[in-house]
Amino acid sequence: MPNNVLYAQSGGVTAVINASACGVIQTARALPETFGKVYAGKDGILGVLREELIDLDRESEETIAGLRHTPGGAFGSCRFDLGDPDTHPEQYRRLVEVFRAHDIGYFFYNGGGGSMDTALKVARIADEMGYPIVSVGVPKTIDNDLACTDTSPGFGSAAKFIATVVREASMDVESMASSSTKVFIMEVMGRHAGWLAAAAALAQQSKDSPPMLILFAEIPFDQADFLRRLNDVIATHGYCVVVASEGLKGPDGKLLTVAQSHDVYAYTQLGGVAPMLAGMIKEKTGHKIHWAVADYIQRSARHIAARVDVEQAYATGAMAVRFAAEGHTGFMPVIRRLCDAPYLWTVDRVPLEQVANIEQGMPRDFISEGGYGITEACRRYLRPLIEGEAYPPYEGGLPRYVRIRGELLEKKLPAFELK
Amino acid sequence: MPNNVLYAQSGGVTAVINASACGVIQTARALPETFGKVYAGKDGILGVLREELIDLDRESEETIAGLRHTPGGAFGSCRFDLGDPDTHPEQYRRLVEVFRAHDIGYFFYNGGGGSMDTALKVARIADEMGYPIVSVGVPKTIDNDLACTDTSPGFGSAAKFIATVVREASMDVESMASSSTKVFIMEVMGRHAGWLAAAAALAQQSKDSPPMLILFAEIPFDQADFLRRLNDVIATHGYCVVVASEGLKGPDGKLLTVAQSHDVYAYTQLGGVAPMLAGMIKEKTGHKIHWAVADYIQRSARHIAARVDVEQAYATGAMAVRFAAEGHTGFMPVIRRLCDAPYLWTVDRVPLEQVANIEQGMPRDFISEGGYGITEACRRYLRPLIEGEAYPPYEGGLPRYVRIRGELLEKKLPAFELK
């Protein structure tokens, strides 16, 4: 009897993480001589620790196929990292108990750099605890900060959404600028790296077209310089579209929103750069301002996913399983770019050690000299990642997304209390 | 020689106002025995007063056809109302001078209730100043608050965007709720009427599914009651999705954002209900919260326009011209609903007096008894308005929108100074 497969989702979800799930599940099912049943952890590794395993045999083929066009994390995700094996050995003993109880031979963990560390820790169980588990990471993050891969599944679709709505909103602002709003600010995600802010530049149809000013997480915010440029842009174009990274930092290296949160509102999470900038610009210039904060909308916008992103999400899931079937373990599939235009790519793999807990920033030469735009190299890199459309089916005017039944396997072990 | 046609756009633009322009222009061109050349006012009535008339003969057929799928206001819009004829007679004298100088016999003004008042004032020029002008309003507003019409072109597409992204973001939140964000708040436009907030309810796939709590502009915000319900929803579902109208008011009838703006940031425009609620919920409950503000994104989201909305926008533009060709003046085309399901509609017309400066609120029986949801009657009304997809063409991964050349007619008059 071949061993069973356990798949789980981790970290912030994306518009296409379920497409990776679809790739994993369909590929494992297509190789019944290698893989037994396919289960999913409810809410990521937490569900594994709690022995909450979703029985995918009770999901229809249609539901599994529908994951390819369904955003969010269909099995639940989590923000939780395994403890250090030295200080939390009980967590690892528990994992082995759960794996053994359900004949799990393969573990696929779908997430970002932090989640790859979890996959790596599980891989080490095989050697250190003598339980033969194949542990594989499947890449995912809208932040595009995973190492060793051309891009991270999830990024391209968020980038396509951002570039599209910035183009659309800019046309709106331009229409009204002569007698109304002169400044529009859109805040995008990206705590440390400005990849999503950079993607907004793809909206530009010519050199000077909107967004005119991009505020990157990597470039310390210089208020005086920014206001000078803002006024220049308004003098030239009649309006200015600004895209700001949620991770924008002041000259002191502190996040703008955290630094000023006591002045703004009782709120210390990230987000809120746009209203803060709006208040400042209003005070300093008197211009009429509008602002938007896309937040989760940008990372769940499956309705405008990039086809290439959906394909890469599916392919990395599928190849994770194929490489495992070939006997590999402790790796993450990566995208290799073969050519910019036409965009040609293939799936390779790297050891988890090379990606676990590593954040890949944007190269400095991707940001233009002044610090408010992207370079041609960046544009060449980004352009293919938003290509193609992959519309979901619609019903009654809205995307028809699937929902799993989510029935759990019968538990075989006593409950486990997380310490 | 038939008289010339002047078309202009007014007020906040929409994803489909250019589809109405397309309907006006193509229909007028198809009736060369009735209509001469077709011009467009740059930036609405302001361009007419300034004698800034765009020569549409210099735009290609492709560009005019492309307006059907292009958001924003292609000719520029304005926030400007004509003065009272008694106190500002010079504005009306100027309009007649401009009309006469360019042989304008037909004026089509595309806007909301306030703009219909401008169209009405222009219509009265014919009698009061003896200049024979046919003046027609073309309906437009995402707020859905125009009187006498089943819906306003622009609303359906904004509603479809909102319902879609709320459905998508809700799936994201649900995935993460067990170990991360428990509350997601999305702020939507609508200063006085909660139509767009109501549209978010279309995202619901069953009675209890998200968005669980909708905060309408019409219902005074009761903080204690809201927090009680929020906690109930979280206890039952593990998370709560809230949709809040930008026009949310406190028990004193004052806008929440304006009332508290000195505490929040130096900013008195509308917008900012979401971060305000987030701060309050965080303080009172400690839950992790995310929030989004859609702002202009929602009214320019042509990439996910409702097909029926595009068709109605085009049809009201086209019928404005047809009715004018039949000899009518001083009217606005309206949508008449013939049947809910399947949605059947036709275009009729009403005198401008019946729509000018009138705001049509949401019937109270469209809001559910508790005040946080919509009734079945509201759902039946809204559902058909978001039906159908009408994707724009894409190029390089982004919608390919048209841009007019915008060359102005040679001026024949001295400059006019607005007082």
PDB file of C-alpha atoms in Angstrom, chain B residues 101-214:
ATOM      1  CA  ALA B 101     -20.837  80.486 -32.933  1.00  0.00           C
ATOM      2  CA  HIS B 102     -20.681  76.748 -33.534  1.00  0.00           C
ATOM      3  CA  ASP B 103     -24.224  76.145 -34.805  1.00  0.00           C
ATOM      4  CA  ILE B 104     -25.082  73.946 -31.831  1.00  0.00           C
ATOM      5  CA  GLY B 105     -28.681  72.802 -32.021  1.00  0.00           C
ATOM      6  CA  TYR B 106     -28.505  69.868 -29.618  1.00  0.00           C
ATOM      7  CA  PHE B 107     -26.991  69.666 -26.154  1.00  0.00           C
ATOM      8  CA  PHE B 108     -26.610  66.309 -24.380  1.00  0.00           C
ATOM      9  CA  TYR B 109     -25.474  66.504 -20.774  1.00  0.00           C
ATOM     10  CA  ASN B 110     -24.390  63.234 -19.151  1.00  0.00           C
ATOM     11  CA  GLY B 111     -24.570  63.255 -15.381  1.00  0.00           C
ATOM     12  CA  GLY B 112     -26.521  62.813 -12.158  1.00  0.00           C
ATOM     13  CA  GLY B 113     -29.317  64.770 -10.514  1.00  0.00           C
ATOM     14  CA  GLY B 114     -27.317  67.991 -10.232  1.00  0.00           C
ATOM     15  CA  SER B 115     -26.262  67.771 -13.859  1.00  0.00           C
ATOM     16  CA  MET B 116     -29.876  67.269 -14.892  1.00  0.00           C
ATOM     17  CA  ASP B 117     -30.541  70.686 -13.358  1.00  0.00           C
ATOM     18  CA  THR B 118     -27.869  72.120 -15.671  1.00  0.00           C
ATOM     19  CA  ALA B 119     -29.512  70.398 -18.642  1.00  0.00           C
ATOM     20  CA  LEU B 120     -32.850  71.858 -17.550  1.00  0.00           C
ATOM     21  CA  LYS B 121     -31.413  75.360 -17.272  1.00  0.00           C
ATOM     22  CA  VAL B 122     -29.991  75.024 -20.780  1.00  0.00           C
ATOM     23  CA  ALA B 123     -33.367  73.769 -22.049  1.00  0.00           C
ATOM     24  CA  ARG B 124     -34.985  76.949 -20.707  1.00  0.00           C
ATOM     25  CA  ILE B 125     -32.612  79.065 -22.792  1.00  0.00           C
ATOM     26  CA  ALA B 126     -34.645  78.065 -25.831  1.00  0.00           C
ATOM     27  CA  ASP B 127     -37.724  79.869 -24.534  1.00  0.00           C
ATOM     28  CA  GLU B 128     -36.227  82.541 -22.363  1.00  0.00           C
ATOM     29  CA  MET B 129     -33.436  83.687 -24.644  1.00  0.00           C
ATOM     30  CA  GLY B 130     -34.981  82.782 -27.952  1.00  0.00           C
ATOM     31  CA  TYR B 131     -32.170  80.466 -28.996  1.00  0.00           C
ATOM     32  CA  PRO B 132     -33.561  77.204 -30.373  1.00  0.00           C
ATOM     33  CA  ILE B 133     -31.553  74.563 -28.489  1.00  0.00           C
ATOM     34  CA  VAL B 134     -32.686  71.021 -27.763  1.00  0.00           C
ATOM     35  CA  SER B 135     -31.318  70.099 -24.326  1.00  0.00           C
ATOM     36  CA  VAL B 136     -31.314  66.516 -23.137  1.00  0.00           C
ATOM     37  CA  GLY B 137     -29.957  64.817 -20.014  1.00  0.00           C
ATOM     38  CA  VAL B 138     -28.238  61.430 -20.182  1.00  0.00           C
ATOM     39  CA  PRO B 139     -28.339  59.555 -16.853  1.00  0.00           C
ATOM     40  CA  LYS B 140     -25.215  58.525 -14.965  1.00  0.00           C
ATOM     41  CA  THR B 141     -24.219  57.922 -11.381  1.00  0.00           C
ATOM     42  CA  ILE B 142     -22.744  55.077  -9.362  1.00  0.00           C
ATOM     43  CA  ASP B 143     -24.891  56.273  -6.444  1.00  0.00           C
ATOM     44  CA  ASN B 144     -28.096  54.970  -8.081  1.00  0.00           C
ATOM     45  CA  ASP B 145     -29.965  57.951  -6.683  1.00  0.00           C
ATOM     46  CA  LEU B 146     -31.504  59.350  -9.881  1.00  0.00           C
ATOM     47  CA  ALA B 147     -35.287  59.544  -9.758  1.00  0.00           C
ATOM     48  CA  CYS B 148     -37.751  57.968 -12.201  1.00  0.00           C
ATOM     49  CA  THR B 149     -35.364  55.326 -13.561  1.00  0.00           C
ATOM     50  CA  ASP B 150     -34.985  51.675 -12.617  1.00  0.00           C
ATOM     51  CA  THR B 151     -31.268  52.264 -12.151  1.00  0.00           C
ATOM     52  CA  SER B 152     -28.545  54.703 -13.138  1.00  0.00           C
ATOM     53  CA  PRO B 153     -25.881  53.633 -15.610  1.00  0.00           C
ATOM     54  CA  GLY B 154     -22.651  53.234 -13.651  1.00  0.00           C
ATOM     55  CA  PHE B 155     -24.263  51.731 -10.582  1.00  0.00           C
ATOM     56  CA  GLY B 156     -24.472  48.136 -11.805  1.00  0.00           C
ATOM     57  CA  SER B 157     -20.773  47.940 -12.600  1.00  0.00           C
ATOM     58  CA  ALA B 158     -19.706  49.473  -9.293  1.00  0.00           C
ATOM     59  CA  ALA B 159     -22.115  47.081  -7.559  1.00  0.00           C
ATOM     60  CA  LYS B 160     -20.661  44.099  -9.419  1.00  0.00           C
ATOM     61  CA  PHE B 161     -17.123  45.111  -8.456  1.00  0.00           C
ATOM     62  CA  ILE B 162     -18.088  45.536  -4.799  1.00  0.00           C
ATOM     63  CA  ALA B 163     -19.998  42.252  -4.546  1.00  0.00           C
ATOM     64  CA  THR B 164     -17.163  40.403  -6.286  1.00  0.00           C
ATOM     65  CA  VAL B 165     -14.298  41.736  -4.189  1.00  0.00           C
ATOM     66  CA  VAL B 166     -16.283  41.347  -0.973  1.00  0.00           C
ATOM     67  CA  ARG B 167     -16.901  37.706  -1.888  1.00  0.00           C
ATOM     68  CA  GLU B 168     -13.212  37.221  -2.674  1.00  0.00           C
ATOM     69  CA  ALA B 169     -11.829  39.050   0.354  1.00  0.00           C
ATOM     70  CA  SER B 170     -14.284  37.191   2.596  1.00  0.00           C
ATOM     71  CA  MET B 171     -12.873  33.871   1.418  1.00  0.00           C
ATOM     72  CA  ASP B 172      -9.411  35.188   2.266  1.00  0.00           C
ATOM     73  CA  VAL B 173     -10.466  36.236   5.759  1.00  0.00           C
ATOM     74  CA  GLU B 174     -12.264  32.964   6.390  1.00  0.00           C
ATOM     75  CA  SER B 175      -9.076  31.033   5.507  1.00  0.00           C
ATOM     76  CA  MET B 176      -6.990  32.907   8.025  1.00  0.00           C
ATOM     77  CA  ALA B 177      -9.447  33.479  10.857  1.00  0.00           C
ATOM     78  CA  SER B 178      -8.386  30.627  13.113  1.00  0.00           C
ATOM     79  CA  SER B 179      -4.991  32.177  13.802  1.00  0.00           C
ATOM     80  CA  SER B 180      -5.055  35.668  12.285  1.00  0.00           C
ATOM     81  CA  THR B 181      -7.460  38.393  11.136  1.00  0.00           C
ATOM     82  CA  LYS B 182     -10.958  38.080  12.598  1.00  0.00           C
ATOM     83  CA  VAL B 183     -12.575  41.252  11.269  1.00  0.00           C
ATOM     84  CA  PHE B 184     -12.420  42.702   7.783  1.00  0.00           C
ATOM     85  CA  ILE B 185     -14.031  46.037   7.022  1.00  0.00           C
ATOM     86  CA  MET B 186     -14.604  47.335   3.532  1.00  0.00           C
ATOM     87  CA  GLU B 187     -15.680  50.910   3.002  1.00  0.00           C
ATOM     88  CA  VAL B 188     -17.785  51.740  -0.035  1.00  0.00           C
ATOM     89  CA  MET B 189     -19.010  54.984  -1.550  1.00  0.00           C
ATOM     90  CA  GLY B 190     -22.481  56.459  -1.130  1.00  0.00           C
ATOM     91  CA  ARG B 191     -22.810  59.689   0.802  1.00  0.00           C
ATOM     92  CA  HIS B 192     -26.531  59.688   1.383  1.00  0.00           C
ATOM     93  CA  ALA B 193     -27.940  56.447   0.051  1.00  0.00           C
ATOM     94  CA  GLY B 194     -26.664  52.979   0.882  1.00  0.00           C
ATOM     95  CA  TRP B 195     -27.166  51.447  -2.564  1.00  0.00           C
ATOM     96  CA  LEU B 196     -23.539  50.412  -2.986  1.00  0.00           C
ATOM     97  CA  ALA B 197     -23.351  49.059   0.545  1.00  0.00           C
ATOM     98  CA  ALA B 198     -26.514  47.075  -0.183  1.00  0.00           C
ATOM     99  CA  ALA B 199     -24.910  45.671  -3.334  1.00  0.00           C
ATOM    100  CA  ALA B 200     -22.233  44.043  -1.186  1.00  0.00           C
ATOM    101  CA  ALA B 201     -24.949  41.748   0.153  1.00  0.00           C
ATOM    102  CA  LEU B 202     -25.118  40.110  -3.284  1.00  0.00           C
ATOM    103  CA  ALA B 203     -21.821  38.453  -2.330  1.00  0.00           C
ATOM    104  CA  GLN B 204     -23.746  36.294   0.123  1.00  0.00           C
ATOM    105  CA  GLN B 205     -24.084  32.686  -0.962  1.00  0.00           C
ATOM    106  CA  SER B 206     -26.403  31.784   1.898  1.00  0.00           C
ATOM    107  CA  LYS B 207     -28.240  33.514   4.705  1.00  0.00           C
ATOM    108  CA  ASP B 208     -25.346  33.737   7.142  1.00  0.00           C
ATOM    109  CA  SER B 209     -22.472  34.095   4.729  1.00  0.00           C
ATOM    110  CA  PRO B 210     -20.377  37.234   4.447  1.00  0.00           C
ATOM    111  CA  PRO B 211     -20.738  40.170   4.510  1.00  0.00           C
ATOM    112  CA  MET B 212     -22.381  39.624   7.889  1.00  0.00           C
ATOM    113  CA  LEU B 213     -22.856  43.250   8.886  1.00  0.00           C
ATOM    114  CA  ILE B 214     -23.631  46.127   6.531  1.00  0.00           C
TER     115      ILE B 214
END
